[in-house]
Coordinates of C-alpha atoms in Angstrom, one line a residue:
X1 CA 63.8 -72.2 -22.4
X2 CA 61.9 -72.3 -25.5
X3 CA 61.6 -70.1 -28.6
X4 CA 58.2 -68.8 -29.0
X5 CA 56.9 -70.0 -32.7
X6 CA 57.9 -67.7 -35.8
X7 CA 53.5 -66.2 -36.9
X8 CA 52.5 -65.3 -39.6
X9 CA 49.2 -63.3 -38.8
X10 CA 46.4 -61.9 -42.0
X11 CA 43.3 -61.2 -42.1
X12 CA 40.3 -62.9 -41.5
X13 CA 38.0 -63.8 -44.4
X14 CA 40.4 -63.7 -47.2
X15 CA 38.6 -65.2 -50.0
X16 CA 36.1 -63.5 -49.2
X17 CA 38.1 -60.4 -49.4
X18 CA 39.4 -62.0 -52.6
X19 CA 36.2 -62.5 -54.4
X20 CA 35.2 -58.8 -53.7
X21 CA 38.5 -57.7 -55.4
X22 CA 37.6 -60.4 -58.4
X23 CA 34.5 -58.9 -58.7
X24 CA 36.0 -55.4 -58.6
X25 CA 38.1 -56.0 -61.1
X26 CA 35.4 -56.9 -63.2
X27 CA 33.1 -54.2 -62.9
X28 CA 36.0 -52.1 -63.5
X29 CA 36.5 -54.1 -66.6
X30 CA 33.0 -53.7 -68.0
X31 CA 32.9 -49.9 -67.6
X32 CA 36.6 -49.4 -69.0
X33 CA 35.1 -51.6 -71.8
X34 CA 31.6 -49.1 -72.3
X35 CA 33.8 -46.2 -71.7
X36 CA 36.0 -47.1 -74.9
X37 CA 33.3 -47.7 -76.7
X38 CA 30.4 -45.5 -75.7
X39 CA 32.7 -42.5 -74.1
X40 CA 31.8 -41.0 -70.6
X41 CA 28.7 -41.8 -69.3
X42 CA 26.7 -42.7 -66.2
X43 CA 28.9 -45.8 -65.9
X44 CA 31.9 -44.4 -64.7
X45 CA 31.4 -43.6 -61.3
X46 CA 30.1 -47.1 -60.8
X47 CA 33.3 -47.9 -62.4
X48 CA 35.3 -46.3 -60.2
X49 CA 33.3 -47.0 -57.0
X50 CA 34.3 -50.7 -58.5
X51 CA 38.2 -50.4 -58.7
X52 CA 38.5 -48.5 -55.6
X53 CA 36.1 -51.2 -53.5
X54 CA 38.6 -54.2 -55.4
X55 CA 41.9 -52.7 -55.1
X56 CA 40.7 -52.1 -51.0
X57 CA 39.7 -55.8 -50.9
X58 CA 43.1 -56.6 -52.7
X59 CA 45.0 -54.7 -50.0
X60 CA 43.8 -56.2 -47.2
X61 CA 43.5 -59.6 -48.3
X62 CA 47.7 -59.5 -48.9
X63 CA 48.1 -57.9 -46.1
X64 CA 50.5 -59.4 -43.6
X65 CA 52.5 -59.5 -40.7
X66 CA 55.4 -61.7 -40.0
X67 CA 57.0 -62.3 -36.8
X68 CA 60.4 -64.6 -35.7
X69 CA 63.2 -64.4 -33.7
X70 CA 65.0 -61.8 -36.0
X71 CA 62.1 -59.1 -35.9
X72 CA 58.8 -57.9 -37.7
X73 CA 58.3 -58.5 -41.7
X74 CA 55.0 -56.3 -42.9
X75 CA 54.0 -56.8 -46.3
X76 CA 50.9 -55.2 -47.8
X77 CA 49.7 -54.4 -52.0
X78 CA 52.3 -51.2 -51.5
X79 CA 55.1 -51.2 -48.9
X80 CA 57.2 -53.6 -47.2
X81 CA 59.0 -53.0 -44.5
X82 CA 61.3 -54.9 -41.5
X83 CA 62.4 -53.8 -37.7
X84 CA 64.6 -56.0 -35.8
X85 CA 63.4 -56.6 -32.1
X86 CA 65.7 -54.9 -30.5
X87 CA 65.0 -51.1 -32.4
X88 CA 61.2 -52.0 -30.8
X89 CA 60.8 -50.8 -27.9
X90 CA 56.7 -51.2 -27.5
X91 CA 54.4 -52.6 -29.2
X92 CA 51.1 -51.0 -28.4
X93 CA 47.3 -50.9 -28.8
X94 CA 45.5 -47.8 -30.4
X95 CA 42.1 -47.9 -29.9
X96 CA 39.5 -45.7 -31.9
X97 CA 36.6 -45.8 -29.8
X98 CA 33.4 -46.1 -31.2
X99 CA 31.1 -42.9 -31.6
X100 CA 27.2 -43.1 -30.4
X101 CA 25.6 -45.1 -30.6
X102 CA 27.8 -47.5 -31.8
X103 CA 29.7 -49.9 -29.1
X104 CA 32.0 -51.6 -30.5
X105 CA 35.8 -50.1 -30.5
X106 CA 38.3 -50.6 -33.5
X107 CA 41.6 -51.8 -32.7
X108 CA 45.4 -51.7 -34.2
X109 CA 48.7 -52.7 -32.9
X110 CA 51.3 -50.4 -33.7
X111 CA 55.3 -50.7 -32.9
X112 CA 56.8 -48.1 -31.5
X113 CA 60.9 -48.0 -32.2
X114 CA 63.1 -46.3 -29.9
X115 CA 64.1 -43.8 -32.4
X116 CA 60.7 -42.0 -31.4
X117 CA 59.1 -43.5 -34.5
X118 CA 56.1 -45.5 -35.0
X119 CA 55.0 -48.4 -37.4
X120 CA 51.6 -49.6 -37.9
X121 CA 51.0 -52.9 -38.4
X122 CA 48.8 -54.3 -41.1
X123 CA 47.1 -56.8 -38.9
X124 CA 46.4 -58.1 -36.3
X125 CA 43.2 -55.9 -36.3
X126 CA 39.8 -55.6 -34.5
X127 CA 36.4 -54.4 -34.6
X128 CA 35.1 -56.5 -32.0
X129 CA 35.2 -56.0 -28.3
X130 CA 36.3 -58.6 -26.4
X131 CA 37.8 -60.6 -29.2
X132 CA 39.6 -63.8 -28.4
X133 CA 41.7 -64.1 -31.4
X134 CA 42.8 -60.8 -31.6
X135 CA 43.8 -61.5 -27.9
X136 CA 46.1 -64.5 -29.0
X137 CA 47.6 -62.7 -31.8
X138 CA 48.8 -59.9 -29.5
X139 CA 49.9 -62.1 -27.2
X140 CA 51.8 -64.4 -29.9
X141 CA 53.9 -61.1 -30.9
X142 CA 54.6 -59.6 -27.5
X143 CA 55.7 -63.0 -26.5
X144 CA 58.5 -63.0 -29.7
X145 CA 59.4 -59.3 -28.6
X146 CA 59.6 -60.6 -24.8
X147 CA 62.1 -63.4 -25.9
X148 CA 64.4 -61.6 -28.0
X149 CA 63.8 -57.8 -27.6
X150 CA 63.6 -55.2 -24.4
X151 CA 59.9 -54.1 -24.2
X152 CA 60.0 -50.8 -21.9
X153 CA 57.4 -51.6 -20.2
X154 CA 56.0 -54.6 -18.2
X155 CA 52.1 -54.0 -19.3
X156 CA 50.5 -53.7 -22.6
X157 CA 50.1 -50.3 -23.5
X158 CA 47.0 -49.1 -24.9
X159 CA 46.1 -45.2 -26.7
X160 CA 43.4 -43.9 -26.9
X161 CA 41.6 -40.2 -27.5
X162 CA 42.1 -40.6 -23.7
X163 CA 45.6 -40.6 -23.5
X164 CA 48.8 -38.5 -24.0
X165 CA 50.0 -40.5 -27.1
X166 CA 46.9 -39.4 -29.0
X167 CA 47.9 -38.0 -32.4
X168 CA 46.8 -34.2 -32.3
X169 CA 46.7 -33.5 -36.2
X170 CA 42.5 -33.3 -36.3
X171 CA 42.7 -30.7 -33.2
X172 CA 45.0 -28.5 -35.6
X173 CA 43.2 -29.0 -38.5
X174 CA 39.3 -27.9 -36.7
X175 CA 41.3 -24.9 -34.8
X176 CA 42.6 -23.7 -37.7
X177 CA 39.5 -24.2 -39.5
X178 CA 37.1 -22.9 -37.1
X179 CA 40.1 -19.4 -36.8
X180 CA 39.6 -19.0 -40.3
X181 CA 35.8 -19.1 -39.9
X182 CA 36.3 -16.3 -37.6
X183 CA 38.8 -13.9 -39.3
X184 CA 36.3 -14.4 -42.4
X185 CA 33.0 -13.4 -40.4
X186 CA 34.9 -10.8 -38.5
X187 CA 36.2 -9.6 -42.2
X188 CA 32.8 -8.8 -43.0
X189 CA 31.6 -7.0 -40.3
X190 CA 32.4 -3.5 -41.5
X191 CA 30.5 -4.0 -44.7
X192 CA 27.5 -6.0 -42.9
X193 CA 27.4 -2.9 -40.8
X194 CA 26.9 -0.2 -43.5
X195 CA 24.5 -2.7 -45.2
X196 CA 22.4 -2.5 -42.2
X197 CA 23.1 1.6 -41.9
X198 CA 21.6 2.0 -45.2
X199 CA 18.4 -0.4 -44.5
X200 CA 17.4 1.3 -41.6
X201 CA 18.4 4.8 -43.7
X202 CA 15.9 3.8 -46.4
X203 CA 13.0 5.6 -47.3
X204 CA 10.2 5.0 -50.3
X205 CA 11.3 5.6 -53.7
X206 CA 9.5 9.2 -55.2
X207 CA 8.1 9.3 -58.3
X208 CA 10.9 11.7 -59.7
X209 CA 13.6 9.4 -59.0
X210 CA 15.7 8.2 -61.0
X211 CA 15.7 4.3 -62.6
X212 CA 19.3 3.7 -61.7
X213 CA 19.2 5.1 -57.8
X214 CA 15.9 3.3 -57.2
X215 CA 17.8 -0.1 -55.9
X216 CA 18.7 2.6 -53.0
X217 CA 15.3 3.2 -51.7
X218 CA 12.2 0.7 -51.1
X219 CA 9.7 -0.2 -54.1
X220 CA 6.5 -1.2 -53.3
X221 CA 5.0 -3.0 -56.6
X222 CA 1.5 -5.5 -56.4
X223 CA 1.7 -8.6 -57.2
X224 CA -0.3 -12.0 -57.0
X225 CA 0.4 -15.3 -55.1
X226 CA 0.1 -18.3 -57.6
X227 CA 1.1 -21.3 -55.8
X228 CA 2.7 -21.6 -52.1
X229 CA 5.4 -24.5 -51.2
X230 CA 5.0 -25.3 -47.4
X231 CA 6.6 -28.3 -46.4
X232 CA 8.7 -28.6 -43.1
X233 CA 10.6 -31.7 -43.4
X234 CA 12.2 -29.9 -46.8
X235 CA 12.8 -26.6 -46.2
X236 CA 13.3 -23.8 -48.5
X237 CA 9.4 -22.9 -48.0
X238 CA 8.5 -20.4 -51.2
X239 CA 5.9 -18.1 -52.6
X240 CA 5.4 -18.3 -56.1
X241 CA 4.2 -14.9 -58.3
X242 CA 1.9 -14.7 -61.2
X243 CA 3.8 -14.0 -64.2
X244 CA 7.4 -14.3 -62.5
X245 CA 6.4 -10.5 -61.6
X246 CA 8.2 -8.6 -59.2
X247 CA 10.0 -11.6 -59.0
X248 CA 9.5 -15.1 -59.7
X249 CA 9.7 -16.6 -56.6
X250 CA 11.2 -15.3 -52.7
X251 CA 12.1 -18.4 -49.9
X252 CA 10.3 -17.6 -46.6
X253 CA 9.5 -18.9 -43.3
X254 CA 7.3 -22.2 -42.9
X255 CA 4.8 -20.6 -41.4
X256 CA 4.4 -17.9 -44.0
X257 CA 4.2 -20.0 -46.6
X258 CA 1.1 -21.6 -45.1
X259 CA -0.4 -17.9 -44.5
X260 CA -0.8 -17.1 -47.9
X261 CA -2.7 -18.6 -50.7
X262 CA -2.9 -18.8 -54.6
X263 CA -4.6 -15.6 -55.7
X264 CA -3.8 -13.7 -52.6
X265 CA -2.8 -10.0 -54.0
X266 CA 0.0 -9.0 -52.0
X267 CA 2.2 -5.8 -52.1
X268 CA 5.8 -6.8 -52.9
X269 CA 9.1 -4.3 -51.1
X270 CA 12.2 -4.6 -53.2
X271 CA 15.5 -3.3 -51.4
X272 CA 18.8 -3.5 -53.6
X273 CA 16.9 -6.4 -56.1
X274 CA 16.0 -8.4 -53.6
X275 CA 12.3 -8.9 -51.4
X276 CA 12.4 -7.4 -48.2
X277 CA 8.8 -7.5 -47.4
X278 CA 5.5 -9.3 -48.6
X279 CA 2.4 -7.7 -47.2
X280 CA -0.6 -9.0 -47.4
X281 CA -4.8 -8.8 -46.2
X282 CA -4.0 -11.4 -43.1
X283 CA -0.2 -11.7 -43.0
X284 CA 2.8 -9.4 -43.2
X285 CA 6.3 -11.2 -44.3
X286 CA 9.3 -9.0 -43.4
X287 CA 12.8 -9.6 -44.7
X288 CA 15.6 -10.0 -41.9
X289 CA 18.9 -7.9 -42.8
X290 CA 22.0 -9.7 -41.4
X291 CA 23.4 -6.9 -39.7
X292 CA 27.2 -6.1 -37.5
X293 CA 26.0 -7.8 -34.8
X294 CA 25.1 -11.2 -36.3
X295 CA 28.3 -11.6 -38.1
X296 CA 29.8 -10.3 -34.7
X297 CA 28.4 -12.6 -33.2
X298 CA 29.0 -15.6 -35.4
X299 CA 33.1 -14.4 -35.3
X300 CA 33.2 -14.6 -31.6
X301 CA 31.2 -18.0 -31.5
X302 CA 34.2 -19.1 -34.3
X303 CA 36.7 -18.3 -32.1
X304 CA 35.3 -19.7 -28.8
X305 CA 34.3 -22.9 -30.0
X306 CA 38.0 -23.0 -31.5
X307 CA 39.1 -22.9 -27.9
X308 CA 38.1 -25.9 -27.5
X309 CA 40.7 -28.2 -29.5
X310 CA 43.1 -25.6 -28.9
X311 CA 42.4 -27.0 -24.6
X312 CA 42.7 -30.6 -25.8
X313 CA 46.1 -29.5 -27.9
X314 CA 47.3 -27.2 -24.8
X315 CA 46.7 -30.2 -21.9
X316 CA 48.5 -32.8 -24.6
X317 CA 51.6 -30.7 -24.6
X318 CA 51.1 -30.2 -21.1
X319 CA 51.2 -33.6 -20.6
X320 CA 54.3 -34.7 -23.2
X321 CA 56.6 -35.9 -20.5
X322 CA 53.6 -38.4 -19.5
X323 CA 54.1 -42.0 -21.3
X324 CA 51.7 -42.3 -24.1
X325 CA 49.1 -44.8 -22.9
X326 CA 48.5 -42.6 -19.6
X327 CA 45.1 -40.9 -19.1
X328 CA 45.3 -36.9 -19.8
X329 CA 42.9 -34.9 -17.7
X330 CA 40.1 -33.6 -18.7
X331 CA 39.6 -30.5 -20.8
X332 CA 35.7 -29.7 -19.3
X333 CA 37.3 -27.4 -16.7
X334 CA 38.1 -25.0 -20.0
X335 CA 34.9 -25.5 -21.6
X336 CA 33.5 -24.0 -18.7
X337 CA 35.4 -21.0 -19.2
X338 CA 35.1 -20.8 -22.6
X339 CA 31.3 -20.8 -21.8
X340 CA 31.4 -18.5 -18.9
X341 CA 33.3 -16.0 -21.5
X342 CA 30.7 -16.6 -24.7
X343 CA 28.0 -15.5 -21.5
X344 CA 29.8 -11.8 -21.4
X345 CA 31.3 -11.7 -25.0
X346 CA 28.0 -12.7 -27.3
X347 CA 26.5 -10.3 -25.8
X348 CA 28.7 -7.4 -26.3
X349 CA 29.6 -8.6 -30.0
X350 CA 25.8 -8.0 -30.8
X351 CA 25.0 -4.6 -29.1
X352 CA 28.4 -3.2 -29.7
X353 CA 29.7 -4.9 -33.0
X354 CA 31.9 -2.3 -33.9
X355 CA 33.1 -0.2 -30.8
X356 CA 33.7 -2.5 -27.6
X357 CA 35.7 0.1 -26.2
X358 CA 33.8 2.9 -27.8
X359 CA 32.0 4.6 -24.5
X360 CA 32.7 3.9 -20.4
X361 CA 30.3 1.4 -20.4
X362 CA 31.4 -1.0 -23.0
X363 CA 34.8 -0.4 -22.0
X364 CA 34.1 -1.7 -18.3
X365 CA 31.6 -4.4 -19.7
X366 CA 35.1 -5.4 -21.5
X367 CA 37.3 -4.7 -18.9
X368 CA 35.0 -7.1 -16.1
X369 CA 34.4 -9.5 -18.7
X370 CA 38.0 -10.4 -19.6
X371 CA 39.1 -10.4 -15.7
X372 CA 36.5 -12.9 -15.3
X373 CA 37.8 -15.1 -18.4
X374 CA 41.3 -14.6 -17.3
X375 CA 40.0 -15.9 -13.4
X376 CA 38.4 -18.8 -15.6
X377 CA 40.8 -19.9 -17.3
X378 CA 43.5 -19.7 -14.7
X379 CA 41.3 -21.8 -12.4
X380 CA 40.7 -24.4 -15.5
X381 CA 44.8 -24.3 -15.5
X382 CA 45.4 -25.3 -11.9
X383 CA 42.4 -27.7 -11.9
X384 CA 44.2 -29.6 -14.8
X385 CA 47.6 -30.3 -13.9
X386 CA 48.6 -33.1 -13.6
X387 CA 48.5 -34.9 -10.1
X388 CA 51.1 -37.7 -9.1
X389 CA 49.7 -40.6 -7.7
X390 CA 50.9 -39.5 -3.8
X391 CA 50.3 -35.6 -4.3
X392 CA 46.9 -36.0 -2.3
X393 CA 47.7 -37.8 0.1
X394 CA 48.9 -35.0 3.3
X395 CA 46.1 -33.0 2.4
X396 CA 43.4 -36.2 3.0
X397 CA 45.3 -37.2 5.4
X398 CA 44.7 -34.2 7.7
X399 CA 41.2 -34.0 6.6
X400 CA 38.6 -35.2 10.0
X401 CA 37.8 -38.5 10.0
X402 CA 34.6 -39.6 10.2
X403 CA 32.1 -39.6 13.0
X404 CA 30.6 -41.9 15.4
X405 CA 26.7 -43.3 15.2
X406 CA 24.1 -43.2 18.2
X407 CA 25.4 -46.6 19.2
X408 CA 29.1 -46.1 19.6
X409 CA 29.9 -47.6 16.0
X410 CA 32.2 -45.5 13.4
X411 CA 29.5 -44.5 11.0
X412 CA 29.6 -45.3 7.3
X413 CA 31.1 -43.3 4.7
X414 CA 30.4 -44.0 0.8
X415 CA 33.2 -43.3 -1.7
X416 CA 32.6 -43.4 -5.5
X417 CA 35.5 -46.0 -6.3
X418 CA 35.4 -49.3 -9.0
X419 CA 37.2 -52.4 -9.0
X420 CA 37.8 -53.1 -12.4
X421 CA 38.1 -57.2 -11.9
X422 CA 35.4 -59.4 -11.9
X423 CA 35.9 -60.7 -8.1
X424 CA 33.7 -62.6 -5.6
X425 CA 33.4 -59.2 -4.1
X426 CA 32.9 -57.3 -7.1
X427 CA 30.5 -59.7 -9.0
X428 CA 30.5 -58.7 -12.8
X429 CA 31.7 -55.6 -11.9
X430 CA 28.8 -54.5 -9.8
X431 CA 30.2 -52.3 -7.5
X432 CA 30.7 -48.4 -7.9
X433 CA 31.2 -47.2 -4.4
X434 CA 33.2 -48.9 -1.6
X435 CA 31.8 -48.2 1.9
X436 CA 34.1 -47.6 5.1
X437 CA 33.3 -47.9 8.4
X438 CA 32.8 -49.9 11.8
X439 CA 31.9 -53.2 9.8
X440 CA 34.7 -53.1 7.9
X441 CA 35.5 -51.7 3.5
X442 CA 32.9 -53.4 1.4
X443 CA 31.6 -53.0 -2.0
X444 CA 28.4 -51.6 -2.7
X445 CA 26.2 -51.0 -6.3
X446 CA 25.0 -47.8 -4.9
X447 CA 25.5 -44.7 -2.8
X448 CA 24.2 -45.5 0.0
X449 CA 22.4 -45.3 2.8
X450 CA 22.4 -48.9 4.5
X451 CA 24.8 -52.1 3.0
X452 CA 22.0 -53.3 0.9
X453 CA 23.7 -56.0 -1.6
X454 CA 27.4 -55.1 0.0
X455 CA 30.2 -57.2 0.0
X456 CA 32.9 -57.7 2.2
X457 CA 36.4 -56.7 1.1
X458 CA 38.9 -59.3 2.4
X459 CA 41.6 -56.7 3.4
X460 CA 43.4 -59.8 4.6
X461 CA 44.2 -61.7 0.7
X462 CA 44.9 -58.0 -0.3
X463 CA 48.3 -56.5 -0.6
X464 CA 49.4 -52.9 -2.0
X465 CA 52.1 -53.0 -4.4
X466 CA 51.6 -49.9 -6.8
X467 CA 49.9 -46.5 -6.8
X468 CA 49.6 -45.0 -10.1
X469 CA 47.8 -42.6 -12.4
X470 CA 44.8 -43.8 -15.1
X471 CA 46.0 -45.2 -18.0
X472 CA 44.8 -46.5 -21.2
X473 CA 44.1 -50.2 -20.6
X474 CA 42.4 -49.5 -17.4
X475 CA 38.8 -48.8 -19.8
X476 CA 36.4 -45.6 -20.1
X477 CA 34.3 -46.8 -17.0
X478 CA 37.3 -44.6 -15.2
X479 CA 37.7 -41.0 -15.2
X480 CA 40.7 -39.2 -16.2
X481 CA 41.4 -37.2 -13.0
X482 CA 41.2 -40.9 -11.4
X483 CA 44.2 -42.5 -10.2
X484 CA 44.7 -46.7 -9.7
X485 CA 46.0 -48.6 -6.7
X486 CA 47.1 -52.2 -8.1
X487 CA 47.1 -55.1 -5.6
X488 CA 47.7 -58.4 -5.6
X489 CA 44.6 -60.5 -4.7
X490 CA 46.4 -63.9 -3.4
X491 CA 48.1 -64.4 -6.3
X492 CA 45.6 -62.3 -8.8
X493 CA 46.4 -58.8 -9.6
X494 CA 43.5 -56.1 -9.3
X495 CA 43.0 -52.4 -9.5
X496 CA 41.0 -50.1 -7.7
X497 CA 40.3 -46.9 -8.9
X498 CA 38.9 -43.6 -7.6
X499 CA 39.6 -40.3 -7.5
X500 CA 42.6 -39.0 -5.9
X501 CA 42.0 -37.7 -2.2
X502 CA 39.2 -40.9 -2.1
X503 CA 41.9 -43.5 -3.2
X504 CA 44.4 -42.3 -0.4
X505 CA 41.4 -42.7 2.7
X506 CA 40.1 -46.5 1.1
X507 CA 44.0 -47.3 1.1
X508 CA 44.0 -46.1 4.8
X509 CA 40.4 -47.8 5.9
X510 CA 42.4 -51.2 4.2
X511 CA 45.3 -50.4 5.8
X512 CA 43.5 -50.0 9.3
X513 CA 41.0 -53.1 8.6
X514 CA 44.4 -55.6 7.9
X515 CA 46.0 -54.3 11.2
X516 CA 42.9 -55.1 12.9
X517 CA 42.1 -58.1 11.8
X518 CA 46.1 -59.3 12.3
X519 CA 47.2 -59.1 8.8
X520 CA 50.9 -57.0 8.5
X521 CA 50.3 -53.8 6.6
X522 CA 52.1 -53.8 3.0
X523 CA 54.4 -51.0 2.6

């Protein structure tokens, strides 16, 4: 048997990648030259926007990957570095998927070594979906790793967000971040409330009292509106004051702004320096003090939201013992709790800032609000675990089966299920539910009622071989509590997927539709 050929893969468009780090290096050039001559200026940052934009087009125009019978060669602008085949023991896809409402996915191949570690390879690389040549490319070095390494496994693997093999690091960094957010709101609580205590404490300055205790009390002064600043799309909307008297200026709601006009005389209500209040003939303006409960509030929101990567975290160490390119299940189930807790815990944050357990009533609004959180999240814990692909199947199994129509006929059941080939039975991948019952499994674009535009699964070319749980290369169309039944289609491997208890019964209904039409069951 035949070597496959030594590649040598790098990127596409080199000269023009090339030219832009000529170019770069020109620019750069030019304002090195102005800045020795002139000094700093306006020039530099177009300078340096200049050498980084060449010394990126240099990098990824020598940017290489070299693959023979020995192992990989990478060579890029900073690094070099060599594996033999044999320390590889994958090499795998990591897709970035594209947010909204982009569609087109980014892709990398990266080795993984058997030590645990991981290279990334400089190229081949994608930002096209499907593209052809990064296709071959793969193909070229798998083939090479085929022929003189041991690839663990027998498919490509491919990571995604979706998978267990996704790097965690950003789900640190925003839970960290967002705890921080809420020790620092929940840090200023104390003073927010005796900020608000003296507000609502305040009374109008007297005559008799003193200059330097009068930013304690309210001042009313008059004043006159010179110009107004209402604009929507900005933001920011201010009064102005004739002769920068009480103040020059105070920021206030849009529709404020719009309420007042030049020459308006308005009485102006200082509080500790600042405006509280602008009162005028046809409209009052009134100061909002951010008091306990909004920085409470804003603490507990902090620390909810950073539930949420913790989840994602939590279900990715819950899932380590998973290979990397299988699907993770979803984290919704604790968004749901962490949304039935903000419902009770908001709440209580604003009315009661300061003492939750403070009187009877807080104290069981505290006590009934954190059993339910606790029920939450332990029902978020069992709906996550992960499922093997056969752990549905007694309890479907035993479920009724369905029942019998007017004329005698088994009547038909819809299942939400996909095939994720392009068949003569699943046309361009039309079909999102397959359909059981008297006239045999068929593939439908809809939900039903009636086998409009179904079409016939032929149970007889179709035989079982594997039951497994989502993984990365089966595609987004498939949800992550879904698991996959691979068959072989006469020769042609397809995959069915649906969701667990639904797989087992279409395997049955095929199962049952092979016997009857004469076809041995597959084990």
């Amino acid at each position: 048997m035949n070597s496959p050929p030594a590649v040598t893969h790098r990127a596409g468009f080199r000269r023009t990648l090339l030219a832009c780090a000529g170019l770069g290096a020109a620019g750069t050039g030019l304002a090195g030259a102005r800045l020795a001559l002139a000094g700093p200026d306006l020039w530099l940052g177009p300078g340096l926007l200049c050498a980084f934009t060449g010394l990126l087009a240099l990098y990824w125009a020598t940017a290489r990957i070299e693959a023979d019978a020995h192992g990989l060669r990478s060579r890029t602008l900073l690094r070099r570095w060599s594996v033999p085949w044999h320390e590889v023991a994958d090499l795998r896809v990591f897709v970035n998927e594209a947010p909204a409402p982009q569609t087109q996915d980014r892709r990398r191949v990266d080795a993984a070594l058997r030590g645990g570690r991981r290279r990334r390879l400089p190229q081949p690389r994608s930002r096209i979906t499907p593209d052809p040549d990064f296709d071959a490319r793969l193909a070229a070095l798998r083939a090479l790793h085929s022929r003189h390494g041991a690839p663990e496994s027998d498919h490509l693997p491919v990571v995604s967000h979706r998978t267990a093999g996704f790097g965690p690091a950003w789900r640190i960094v925003a839970g960290v971040l967002l705890l921080a957010g809420a020790g620092t709101a929940a840090w200023f609580v104390p003073a927010a409330a005796s900020q608000e205590r003296a507000w609502r404490s305040a009374v109008p300055c007297a005559e008799e009292t003193p200059a330097a205790e009068r930013a304690e009390c309210l001042t009313t002064v008059g004043a006159v509106i010179e110009r107004t600043e209402a604009d929507r799309s900005r933001g920011g909307d201010r009064l102005y004051f004739a002769g920068g008297a009480p103040v020059e200026q105070v920021t206030v709601p849009y529709e404020t702004a719009r309420a007042f006009e030049p020459g308006d005389r308005v009485e102006v209500t200082l509080w500790r320096g600042e405006v509280r209040g602008v009162v005028g003939d046809g409209h009052a303006f009134r100061d909002h003090v951010t008091g306990a409960g909004d920085v409470a509030v804003v603490a507990a929101a902090c620390a909810l939201a950073a539930g949420w990567p913790a989840a994602r975290l939590l279900l990715r160490l819950r899932a380590r013992g998973l290979p990397d390119d299988e699907v993770v299940p979803s984290a919704l189930p604790f968004a749901g709790a962490l949304v039935g807790t903000a419902l009770w815990l908001l709440p209580l944050c604003y009315l009661h800032p300061m003492d939750q357990l403070g009187s009877p009533a807080t104290a069981a609004w505290t006590a009934a609000g954190s059993s339910a959180s606790l029920a939450l999240f332990a029902m978020a814990w069992r709906a996550t675990r992960v499922r093997a692909p056969g752990e549905a199947a007694g309890a479907r199994r035993g479920a009724a089966p369905a029942g019998d129509g007017a004329d005698g006929r088994e009547e038909d059941v819809f299942v939400a299920a996909r095939f994720l080939e392009a068949t003569d039975y699943n046309p361009y991948h039309f079909g999102t539910h397959v359909v059981l019952g008297g006239e045999g499994p068929a593939v439908t674009p809809h939900a039903g009622p009636g086998r409009f535009a179904a079409k016939r699964i032929p149970v007889e070319r179709l035989t079982l071989t594997t039951v497994r749980r989502g993984r990365g290369g089966d595609g987004g169309v498939v949800p992550k509590s879904w698991h996959v039944a691979e068959f072989d289609d006469a020769g042609t491997p397809v995959r069915l997927a649906a969701a667990p208890a639904d797989l087992v019964r279409v395997l049955d209904a095929l199962t049952a539709a092979r016997r009857t039409a004469g076809t041995p069951a597959a084990d």
